[in-house]
Short mmCIF file of C-alpha atoms in Angstrom, two decimals:
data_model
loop_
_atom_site.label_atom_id
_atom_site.label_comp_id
_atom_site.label_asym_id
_atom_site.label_seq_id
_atom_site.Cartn_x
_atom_site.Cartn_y
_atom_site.Cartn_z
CA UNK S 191 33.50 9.05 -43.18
CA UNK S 192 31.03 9.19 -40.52
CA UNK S 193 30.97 11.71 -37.68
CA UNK S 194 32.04 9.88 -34.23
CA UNK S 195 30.20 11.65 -32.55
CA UNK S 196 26.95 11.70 -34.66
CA UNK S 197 26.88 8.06 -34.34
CA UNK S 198 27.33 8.70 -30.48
CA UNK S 199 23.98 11.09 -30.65
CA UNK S 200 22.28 8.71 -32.38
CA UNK S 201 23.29 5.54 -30.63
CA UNK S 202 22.01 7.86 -27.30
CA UNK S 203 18.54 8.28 -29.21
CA UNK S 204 17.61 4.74 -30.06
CA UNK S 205 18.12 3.70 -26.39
CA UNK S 206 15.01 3.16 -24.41
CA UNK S 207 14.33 5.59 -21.70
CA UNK S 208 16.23 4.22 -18.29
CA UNK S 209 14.25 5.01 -15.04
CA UNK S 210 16.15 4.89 -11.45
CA UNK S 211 13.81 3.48 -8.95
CA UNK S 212 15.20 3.51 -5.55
CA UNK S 213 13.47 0.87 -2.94
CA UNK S 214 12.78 -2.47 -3.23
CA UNK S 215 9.80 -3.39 -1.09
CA UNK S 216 6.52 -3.92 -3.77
CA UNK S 217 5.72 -0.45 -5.18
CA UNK S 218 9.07 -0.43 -6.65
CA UNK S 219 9.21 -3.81 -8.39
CA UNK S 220 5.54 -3.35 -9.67
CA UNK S 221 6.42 -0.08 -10.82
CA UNK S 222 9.95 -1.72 -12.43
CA UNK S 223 7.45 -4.54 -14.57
CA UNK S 224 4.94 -2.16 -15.09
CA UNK S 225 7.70 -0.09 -17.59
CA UNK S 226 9.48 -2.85 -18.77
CA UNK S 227 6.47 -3.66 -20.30
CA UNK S 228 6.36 -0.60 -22.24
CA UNK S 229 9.55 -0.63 -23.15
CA UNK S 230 12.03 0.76 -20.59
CA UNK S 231 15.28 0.23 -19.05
CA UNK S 232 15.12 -0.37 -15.20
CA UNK S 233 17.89 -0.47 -12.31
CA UNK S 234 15.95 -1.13 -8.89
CA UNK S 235 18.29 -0.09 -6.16
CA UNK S 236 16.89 -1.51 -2.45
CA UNK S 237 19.13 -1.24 0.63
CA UNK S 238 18.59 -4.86 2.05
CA UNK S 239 19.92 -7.97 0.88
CA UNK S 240 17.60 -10.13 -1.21
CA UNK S 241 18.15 -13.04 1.17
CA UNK S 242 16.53 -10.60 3.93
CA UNK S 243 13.58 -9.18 1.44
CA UNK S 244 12.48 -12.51 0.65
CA UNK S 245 11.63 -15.56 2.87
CA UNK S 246 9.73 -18.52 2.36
CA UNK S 247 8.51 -19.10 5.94
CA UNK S 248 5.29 -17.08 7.43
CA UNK S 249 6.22 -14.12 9.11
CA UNK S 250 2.60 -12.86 10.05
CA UNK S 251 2.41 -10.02 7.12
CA UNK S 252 0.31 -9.65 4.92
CA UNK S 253 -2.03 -6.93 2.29
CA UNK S 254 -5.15 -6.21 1.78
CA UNK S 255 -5.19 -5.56 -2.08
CA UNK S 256 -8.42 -3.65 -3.59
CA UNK S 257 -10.00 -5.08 -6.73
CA UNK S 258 -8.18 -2.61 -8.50
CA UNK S 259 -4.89 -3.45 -7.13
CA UNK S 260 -5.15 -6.80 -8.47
CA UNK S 261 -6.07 -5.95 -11.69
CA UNK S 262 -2.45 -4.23 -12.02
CA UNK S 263 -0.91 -7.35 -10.90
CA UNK S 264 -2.94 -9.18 -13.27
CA UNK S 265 -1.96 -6.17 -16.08
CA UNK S 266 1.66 -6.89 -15.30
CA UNK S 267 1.71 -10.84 -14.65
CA UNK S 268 2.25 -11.57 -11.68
CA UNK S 269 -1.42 -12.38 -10.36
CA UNK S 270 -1.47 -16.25 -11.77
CA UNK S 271 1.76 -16.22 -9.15
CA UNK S 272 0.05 -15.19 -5.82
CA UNK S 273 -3.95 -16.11 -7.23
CA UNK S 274 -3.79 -19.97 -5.25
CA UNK S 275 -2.24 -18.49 -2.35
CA UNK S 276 -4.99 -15.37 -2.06
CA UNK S 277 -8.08 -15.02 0.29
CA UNK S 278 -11.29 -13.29 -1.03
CA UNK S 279 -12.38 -10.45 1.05
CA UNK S 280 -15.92 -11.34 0.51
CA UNK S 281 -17.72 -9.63 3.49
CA UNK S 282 -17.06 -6.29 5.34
CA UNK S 283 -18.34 -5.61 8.68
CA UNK S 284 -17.85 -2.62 10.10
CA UNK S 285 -18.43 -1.76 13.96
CA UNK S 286 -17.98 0.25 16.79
CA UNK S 287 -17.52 -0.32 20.30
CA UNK S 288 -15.57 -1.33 23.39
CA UNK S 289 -13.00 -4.05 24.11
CA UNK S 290 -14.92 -6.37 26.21
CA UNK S 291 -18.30 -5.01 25.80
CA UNK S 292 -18.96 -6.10 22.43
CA UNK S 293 -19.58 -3.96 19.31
CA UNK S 294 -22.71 -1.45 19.05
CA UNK S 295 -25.99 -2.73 17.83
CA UNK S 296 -25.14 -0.01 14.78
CA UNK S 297 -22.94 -1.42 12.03
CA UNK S 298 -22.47 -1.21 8.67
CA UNK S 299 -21.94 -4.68 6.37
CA UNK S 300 -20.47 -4.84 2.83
CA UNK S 301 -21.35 -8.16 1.05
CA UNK S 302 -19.60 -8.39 -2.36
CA UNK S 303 -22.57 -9.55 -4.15
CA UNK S 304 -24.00 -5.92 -4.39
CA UNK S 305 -21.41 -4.87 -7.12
CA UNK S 306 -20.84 -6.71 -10.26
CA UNK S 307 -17.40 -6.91 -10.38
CA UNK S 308 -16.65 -9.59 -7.36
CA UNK S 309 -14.78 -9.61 -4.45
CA UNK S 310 -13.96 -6.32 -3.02
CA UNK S 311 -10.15 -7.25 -2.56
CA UNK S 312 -8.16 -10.25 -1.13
CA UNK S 313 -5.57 -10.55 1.26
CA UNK S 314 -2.21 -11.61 0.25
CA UNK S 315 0.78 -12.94 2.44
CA UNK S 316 3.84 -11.20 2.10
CA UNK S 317 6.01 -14.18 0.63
CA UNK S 318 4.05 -15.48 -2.00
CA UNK S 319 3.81 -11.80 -3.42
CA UNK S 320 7.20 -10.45 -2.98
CA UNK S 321 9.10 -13.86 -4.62
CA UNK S 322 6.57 -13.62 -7.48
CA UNK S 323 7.83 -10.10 -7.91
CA UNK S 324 11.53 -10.72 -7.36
CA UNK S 325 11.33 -13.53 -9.38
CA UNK S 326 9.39 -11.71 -12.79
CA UNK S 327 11.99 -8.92 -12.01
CA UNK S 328 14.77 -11.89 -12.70
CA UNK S 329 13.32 -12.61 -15.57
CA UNK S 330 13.03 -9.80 -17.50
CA UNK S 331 16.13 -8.39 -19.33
CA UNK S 332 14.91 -4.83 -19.21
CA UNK S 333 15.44 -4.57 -15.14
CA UNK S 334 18.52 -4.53 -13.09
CA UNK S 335 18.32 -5.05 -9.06
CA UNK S 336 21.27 -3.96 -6.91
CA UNK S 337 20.30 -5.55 -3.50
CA UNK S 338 22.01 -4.39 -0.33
CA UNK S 339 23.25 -1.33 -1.35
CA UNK S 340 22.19 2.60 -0.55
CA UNK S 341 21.52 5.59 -2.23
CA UNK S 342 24.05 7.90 -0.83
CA UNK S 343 23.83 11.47 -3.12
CA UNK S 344 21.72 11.94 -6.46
CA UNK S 345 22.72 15.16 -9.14
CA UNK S 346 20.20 16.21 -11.52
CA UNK S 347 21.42 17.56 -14.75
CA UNK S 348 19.69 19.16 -17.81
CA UNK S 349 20.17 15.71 -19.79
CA UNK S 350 19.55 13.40 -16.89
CA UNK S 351 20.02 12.22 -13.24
CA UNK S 352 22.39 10.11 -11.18
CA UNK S 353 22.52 8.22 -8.36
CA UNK S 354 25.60 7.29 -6.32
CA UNK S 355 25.82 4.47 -4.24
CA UNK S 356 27.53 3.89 -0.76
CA UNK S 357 30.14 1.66 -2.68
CA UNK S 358 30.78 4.54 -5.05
CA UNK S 359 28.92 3.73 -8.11
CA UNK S 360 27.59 6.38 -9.73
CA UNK S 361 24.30 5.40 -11.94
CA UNK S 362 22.83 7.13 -14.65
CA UNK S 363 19.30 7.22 -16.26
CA UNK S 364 16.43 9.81 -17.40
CA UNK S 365 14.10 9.34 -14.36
CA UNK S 366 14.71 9.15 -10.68
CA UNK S 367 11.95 7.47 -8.41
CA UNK S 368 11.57 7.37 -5.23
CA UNK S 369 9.69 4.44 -3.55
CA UNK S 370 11.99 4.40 -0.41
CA UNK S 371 9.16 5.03 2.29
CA UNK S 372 7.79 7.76 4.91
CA UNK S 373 11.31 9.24 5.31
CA UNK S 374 12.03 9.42 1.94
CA UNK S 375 16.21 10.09 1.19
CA UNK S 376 15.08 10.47 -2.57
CA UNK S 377 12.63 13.45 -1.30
CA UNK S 378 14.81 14.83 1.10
CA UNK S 379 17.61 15.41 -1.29
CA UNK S 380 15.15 16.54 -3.85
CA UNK S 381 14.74 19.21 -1.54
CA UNK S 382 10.93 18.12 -1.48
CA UNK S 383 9.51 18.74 2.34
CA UNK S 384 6.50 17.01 4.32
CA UNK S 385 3.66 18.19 6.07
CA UNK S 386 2.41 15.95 8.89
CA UNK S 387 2.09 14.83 12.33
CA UNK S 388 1.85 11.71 15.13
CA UNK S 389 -1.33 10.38 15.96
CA UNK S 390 0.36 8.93 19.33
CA UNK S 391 -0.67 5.36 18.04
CA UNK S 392 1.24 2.62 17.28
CA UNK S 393 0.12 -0.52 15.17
CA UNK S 394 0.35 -3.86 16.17
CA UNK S 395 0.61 -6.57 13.52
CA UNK S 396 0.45 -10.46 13.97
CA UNK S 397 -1.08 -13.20 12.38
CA UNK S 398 -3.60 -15.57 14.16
CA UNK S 399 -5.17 -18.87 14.29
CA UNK S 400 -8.78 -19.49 15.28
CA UNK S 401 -10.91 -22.61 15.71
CA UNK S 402 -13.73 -21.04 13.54
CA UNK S 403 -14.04 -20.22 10.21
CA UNK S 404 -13.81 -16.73 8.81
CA UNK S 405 -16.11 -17.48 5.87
CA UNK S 406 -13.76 -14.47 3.80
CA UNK S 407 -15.52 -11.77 6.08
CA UNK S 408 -12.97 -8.84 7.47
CA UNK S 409 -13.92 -6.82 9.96
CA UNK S 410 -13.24 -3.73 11.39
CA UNK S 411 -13.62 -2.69 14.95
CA UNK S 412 -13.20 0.74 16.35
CA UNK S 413 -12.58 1.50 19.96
CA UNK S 414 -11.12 4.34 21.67
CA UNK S 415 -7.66 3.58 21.27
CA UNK S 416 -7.65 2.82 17.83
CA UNK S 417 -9.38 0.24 14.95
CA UNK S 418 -8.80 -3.15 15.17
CA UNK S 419 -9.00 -4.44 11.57
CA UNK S 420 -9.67 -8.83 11.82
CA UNK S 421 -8.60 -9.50 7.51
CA UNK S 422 -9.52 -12.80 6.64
CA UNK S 423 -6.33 -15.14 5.59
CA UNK S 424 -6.52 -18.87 3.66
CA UNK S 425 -7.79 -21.48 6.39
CA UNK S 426 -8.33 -21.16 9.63
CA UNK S 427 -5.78 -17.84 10.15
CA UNK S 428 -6.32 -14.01 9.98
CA UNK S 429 -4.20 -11.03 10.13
CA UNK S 430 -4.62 -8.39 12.76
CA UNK S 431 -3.77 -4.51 12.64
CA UNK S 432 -4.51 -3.10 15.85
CA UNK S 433 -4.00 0.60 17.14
CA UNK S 434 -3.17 1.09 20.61
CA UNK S 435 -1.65 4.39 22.23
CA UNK S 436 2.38 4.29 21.81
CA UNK S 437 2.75 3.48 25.82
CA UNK S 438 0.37 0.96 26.03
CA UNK S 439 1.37 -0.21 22.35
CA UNK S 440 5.23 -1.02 24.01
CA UNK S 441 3.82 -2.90 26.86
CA UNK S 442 1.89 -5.16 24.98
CA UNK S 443 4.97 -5.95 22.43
CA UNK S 444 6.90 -6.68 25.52
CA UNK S 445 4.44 -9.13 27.05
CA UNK S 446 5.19 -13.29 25.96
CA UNK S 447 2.77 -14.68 23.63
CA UNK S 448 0.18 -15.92 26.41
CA UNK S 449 0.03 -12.44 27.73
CA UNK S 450 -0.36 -10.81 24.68
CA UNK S 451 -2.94 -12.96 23.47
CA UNK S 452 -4.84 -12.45 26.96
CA UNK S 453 -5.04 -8.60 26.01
CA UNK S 454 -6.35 -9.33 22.61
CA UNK S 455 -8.53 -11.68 23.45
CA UNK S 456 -11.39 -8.98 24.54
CA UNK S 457 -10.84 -6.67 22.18
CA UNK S 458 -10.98 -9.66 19.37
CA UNK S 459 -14.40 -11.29 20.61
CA UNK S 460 -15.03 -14.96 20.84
CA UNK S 461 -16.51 -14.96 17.53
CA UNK S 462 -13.65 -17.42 15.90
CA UNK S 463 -13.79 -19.53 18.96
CA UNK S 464 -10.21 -19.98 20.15
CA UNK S 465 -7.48 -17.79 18.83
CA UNK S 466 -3.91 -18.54 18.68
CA UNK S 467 -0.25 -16.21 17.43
CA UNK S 468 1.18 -17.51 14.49
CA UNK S 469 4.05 -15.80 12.94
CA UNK S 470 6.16 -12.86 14.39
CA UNK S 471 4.84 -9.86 15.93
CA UNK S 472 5.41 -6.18 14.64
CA UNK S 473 4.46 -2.65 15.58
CA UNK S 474 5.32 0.53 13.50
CA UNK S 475 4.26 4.26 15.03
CA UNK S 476 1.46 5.53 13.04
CA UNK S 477 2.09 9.19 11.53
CA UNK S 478 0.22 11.39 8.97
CA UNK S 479 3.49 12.46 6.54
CA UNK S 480 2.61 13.59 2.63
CA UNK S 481 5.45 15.13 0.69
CA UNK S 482 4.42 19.07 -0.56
CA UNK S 483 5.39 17.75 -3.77
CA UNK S 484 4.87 14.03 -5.72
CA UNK S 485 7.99 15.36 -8.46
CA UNK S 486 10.38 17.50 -8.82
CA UNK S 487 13.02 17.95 -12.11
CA UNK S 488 13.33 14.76 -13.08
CA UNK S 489 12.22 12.80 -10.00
CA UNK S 490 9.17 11.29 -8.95
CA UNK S 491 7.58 10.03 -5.29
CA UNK S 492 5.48 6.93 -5.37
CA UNK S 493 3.85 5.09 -2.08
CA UNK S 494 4.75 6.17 1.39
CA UNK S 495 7.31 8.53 0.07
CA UNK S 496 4.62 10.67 -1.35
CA UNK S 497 1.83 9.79 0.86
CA UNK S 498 2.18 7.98 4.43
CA UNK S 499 -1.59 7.74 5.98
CA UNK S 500 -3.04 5.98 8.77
CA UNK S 501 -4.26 2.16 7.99
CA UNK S 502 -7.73 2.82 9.14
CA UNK S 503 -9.50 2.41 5.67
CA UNK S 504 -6.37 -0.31 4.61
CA UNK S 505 -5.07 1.96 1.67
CA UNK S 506 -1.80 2.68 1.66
CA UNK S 507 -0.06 -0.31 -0.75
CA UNK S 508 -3.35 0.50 -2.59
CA UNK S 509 -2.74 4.17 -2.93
CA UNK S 510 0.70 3.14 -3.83
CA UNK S 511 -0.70 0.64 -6.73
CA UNK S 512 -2.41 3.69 -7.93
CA UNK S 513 0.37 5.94 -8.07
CA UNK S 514 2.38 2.95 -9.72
CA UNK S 515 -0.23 2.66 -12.04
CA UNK S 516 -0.69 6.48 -13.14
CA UNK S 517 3.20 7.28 -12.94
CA UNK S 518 4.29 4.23 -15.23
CA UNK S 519 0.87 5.19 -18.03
CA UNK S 520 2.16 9.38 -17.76
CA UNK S 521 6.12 7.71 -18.32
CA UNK S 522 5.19 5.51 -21.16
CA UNK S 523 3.12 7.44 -23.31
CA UNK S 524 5.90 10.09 -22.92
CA UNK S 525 7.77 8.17 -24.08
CA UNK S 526 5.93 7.04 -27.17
CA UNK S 527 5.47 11.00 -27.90
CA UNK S 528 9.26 11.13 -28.04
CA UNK S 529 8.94 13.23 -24.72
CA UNK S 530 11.67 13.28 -22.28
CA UNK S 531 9.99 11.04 -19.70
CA UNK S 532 12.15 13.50 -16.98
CA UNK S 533 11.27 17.24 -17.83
CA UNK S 534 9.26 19.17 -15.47
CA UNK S 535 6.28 19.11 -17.68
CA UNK S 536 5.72 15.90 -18.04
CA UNK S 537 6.04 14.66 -14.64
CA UNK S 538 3.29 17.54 -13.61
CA UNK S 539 0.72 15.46 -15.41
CA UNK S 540 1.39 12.62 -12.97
CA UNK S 541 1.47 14.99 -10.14
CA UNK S 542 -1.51 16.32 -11.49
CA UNK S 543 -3.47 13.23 -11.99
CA UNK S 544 -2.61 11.90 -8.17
CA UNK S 545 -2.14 15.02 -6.31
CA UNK S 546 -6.43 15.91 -5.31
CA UNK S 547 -6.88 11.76 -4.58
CA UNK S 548 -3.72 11.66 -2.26
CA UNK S 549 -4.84 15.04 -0.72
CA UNK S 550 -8.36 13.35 -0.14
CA UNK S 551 -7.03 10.15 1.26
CA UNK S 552 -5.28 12.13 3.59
CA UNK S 553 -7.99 14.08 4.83
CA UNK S 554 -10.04 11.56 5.24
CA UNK S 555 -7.95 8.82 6.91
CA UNK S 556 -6.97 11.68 9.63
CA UNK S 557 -10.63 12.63 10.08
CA UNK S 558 -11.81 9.26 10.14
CA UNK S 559 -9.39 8.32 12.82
CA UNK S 560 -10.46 11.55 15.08
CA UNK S 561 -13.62 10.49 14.46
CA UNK S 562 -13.57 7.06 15.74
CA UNK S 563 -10.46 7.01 17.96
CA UNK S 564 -12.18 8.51 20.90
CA UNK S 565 -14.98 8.08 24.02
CA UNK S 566 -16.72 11.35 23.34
CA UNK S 567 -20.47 10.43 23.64
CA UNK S 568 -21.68 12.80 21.46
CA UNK S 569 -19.30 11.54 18.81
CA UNK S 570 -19.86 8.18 19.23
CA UNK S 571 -23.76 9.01 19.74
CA UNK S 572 -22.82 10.45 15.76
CA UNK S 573 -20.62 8.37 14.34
CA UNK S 574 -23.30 5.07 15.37
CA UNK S 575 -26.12 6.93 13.71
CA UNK S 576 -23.77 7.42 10.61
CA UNK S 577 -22.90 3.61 10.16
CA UNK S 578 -26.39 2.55 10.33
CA UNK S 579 -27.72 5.31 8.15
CA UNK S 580 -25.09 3.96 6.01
CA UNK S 581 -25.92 0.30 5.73
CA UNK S 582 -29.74 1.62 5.30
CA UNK S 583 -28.89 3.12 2.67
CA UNK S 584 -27.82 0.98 -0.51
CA UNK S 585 -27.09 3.50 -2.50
CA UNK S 586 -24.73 4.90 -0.32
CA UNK S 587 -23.42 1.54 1.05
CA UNK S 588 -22.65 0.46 -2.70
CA UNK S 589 -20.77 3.35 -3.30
CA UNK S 590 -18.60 3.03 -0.43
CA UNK S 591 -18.07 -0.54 -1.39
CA UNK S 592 -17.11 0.68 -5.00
CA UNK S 593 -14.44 3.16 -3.39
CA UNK S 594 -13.06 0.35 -0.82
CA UNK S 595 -12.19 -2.06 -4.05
CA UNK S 596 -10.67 0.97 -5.86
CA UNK S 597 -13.25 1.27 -8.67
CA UNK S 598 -13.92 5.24 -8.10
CA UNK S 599 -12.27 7.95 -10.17
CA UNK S 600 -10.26 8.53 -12.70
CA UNK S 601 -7.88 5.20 -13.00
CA UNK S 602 -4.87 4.34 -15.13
CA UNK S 603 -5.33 1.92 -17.40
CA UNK S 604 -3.20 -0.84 -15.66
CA UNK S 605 -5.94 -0.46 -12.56
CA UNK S 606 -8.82 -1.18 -15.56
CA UNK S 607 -6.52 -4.55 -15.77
CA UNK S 608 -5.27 -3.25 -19.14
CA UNK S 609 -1.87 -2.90 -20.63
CA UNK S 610 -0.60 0.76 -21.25
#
């Protein structure tokens, strides 16, 4: 007669590994498809409704995605989705200046033809990429989604973790992940602490119209303030991220749309001919925050919860595509190994393989912004000298090129646009 509770051992074996991810936004769907393709159970727990995280109307966001970062959503299937909908970043000018004095005669230009591979990146709207990702998560039988609920207490136990919810569900699975954002709950009750600070800026993000085209070029403008990054969308339209200090930042929110466009229009440049808003408007405070730690036992940080940096170089849903990318290849071939995909020792190798390029993105974002975010003359005198030198350089302007589309270092194999 067989032993009940051998057969309950073994029936615990043969299941595949089940991973917690908790957050919804894209990080945690990407990372959801990217291990139900090697063979994992997924429950995706986000706090808003679907109904609010998904919209078919324009709201004015959108992402700059790296070449890199579409090659995981190629990896995982969900490029053919968004690919008619996408603009090519083929062109990147880079300038500095002062709003209503035009840029400096030193620049630096990127044109996509000076690296094999093709367009640096492309800018993606919000809604076309975050139904294509709801709607592959539907589709696969390996992933769950519990919309509109919260995360409200998580245990860790020498066999596994758990979750409980703020309608008193209590989940189970092997590995906890936290893609919930700069004030991570899933690092806070990790006990996993931040190091960072405010920069006293606050973004301002909108969509535009313009009578000319944009010919796929993005540019980025630095003034004293902050940058004002111009990313090329499909037609006529462009998005705008735009750094202002937090006071000035609030009264140019406030101000109707003909206001508000009067205060952009100097720093923008008559370049596109006439501009117009389309869209809504949003700001969000810009911070330096990077967790002390990327895991802990058995939980992970991906995205803003491990790393929050300043959008001056556009990398944060990239850096987040890269920890997707490395955290789902460390899981899986765990996995295969017959590892436990949660022990200490295993997530160190993901902590490992992210933990000196997050470090370095931080560093440099910060210093790039104190660099640029200023009127010191003898800084500016510098940091002129330094983007010309730079575009008269092609060696050094193709290897900045290679780093802005992701292609540096030591990447995963979904960022290769291959399957783990």
């Amino acid at each position: 007669m067989d032993n009940p509770e051998h057969t309950v051992i073994l029936h615990a074996m043969t299941q595949r590994p089940h991973v917690l991810i908790v957050g919804g936004g894209l990080n945690g769907p990407v990372l959801a498809l990217a291990l139900a393709q090697g063979d994992h159970r997924v429950t995706v727990i986000d706090a808003l409704p679907q109904d609010v995280r998904q919209t078919d109307e324009f709201d004015g966001r959108a992402y700059a995605l790296a070449l890199a970062s579409q090659r995981v959503l190629s990896a995982i299937g969900i490029w053919p989705a968004v690919r008619d909908h996408a603009q090519p970043m083929l062109d990147i000018k880079v300038t500095d200046g002062h709003a209503g004095r035009g840029p400096s005669p030193f620049w630096m230009h990127f044109d996509h033809a000076e690296i094999e591979e093709g367009p640096m990146g492309h800018m993606v709207e919000d809604r076309y990429l975050r139904r294509a990702l709801i709607g592959a998560m539907a589709d696969s039988d390996a992933i769950t989604v519990i919309d509109g609920r919260s995360v409200v207490a998580q245990t860790v136990s020498p066999g596994g973790v758990s979750v409980t919810l703020d309608d008193g569900r209590e989940i189970a699975g092997d590995l906890l992940v936290g893609c919930d954002g700069r004030q991570s709950g899933t690092a806070t009750r990790a006990g996993i602490k931040r190091t960072g600070w405010d920069y006293g800026q606050t973004a301002l993000v909108c969509a535009i119209t313009h009578e000319k085209p944009h010919h796929g070029v993005a540019h980025q403008f630095f003034m004293p303030p902050g940058p004002l990054a111009i990313l090329p969308l499909p037609g006529n339209r462009s998005s705008i991220v735009w750094a202002e200090r937090h006071d000035m930042a609030r009264q140019i929110n406030g101000m109707d749309e003909a206001a508000y466009l009067e205060v952009l229009r100097p720093r923008f440049g008559d370049f596109l001919g006439e501009i117009g808003l389309e869209g809504k408007r949003f700001t969000y405070p810009l911070n330096l925050t990077v967790a002390n730690a990327l895991v802990a036992e058995r939980v992970a940080l991906v995205g803003d919860a491990a790393h929050g940096v300043h959008p001056i170089a556009g990398q944060g849903l990239n850096a987040g595509l890269r920890d997707v990318a490395a955290l789902a290849e460390t899981v899986i071939l765990a996995a295969r190994r017959g590892e436990d995909i949660g022990a200490l020792q295993v997530l160190e190798r993901y902590q490992q393989w992210r933990r000196f390029d997050t470090a370095t993105l931080a560093m440099a974002t910060d210093m790039f912004n104190r660099l640029f975010s200023n009127d010191n003359p003898l800084l500016r005198m510098g940091r002129e000298l330094g983007l010309g030198l730079v575009n008269a350089l092609p060696v050094a302007r193709r290897s900045f090129m290679r780093e802005a589309a992701g292609l540096t270092g030591d990447l995963p194999r979904l960022m290769q646009g291959k399957p783990v």
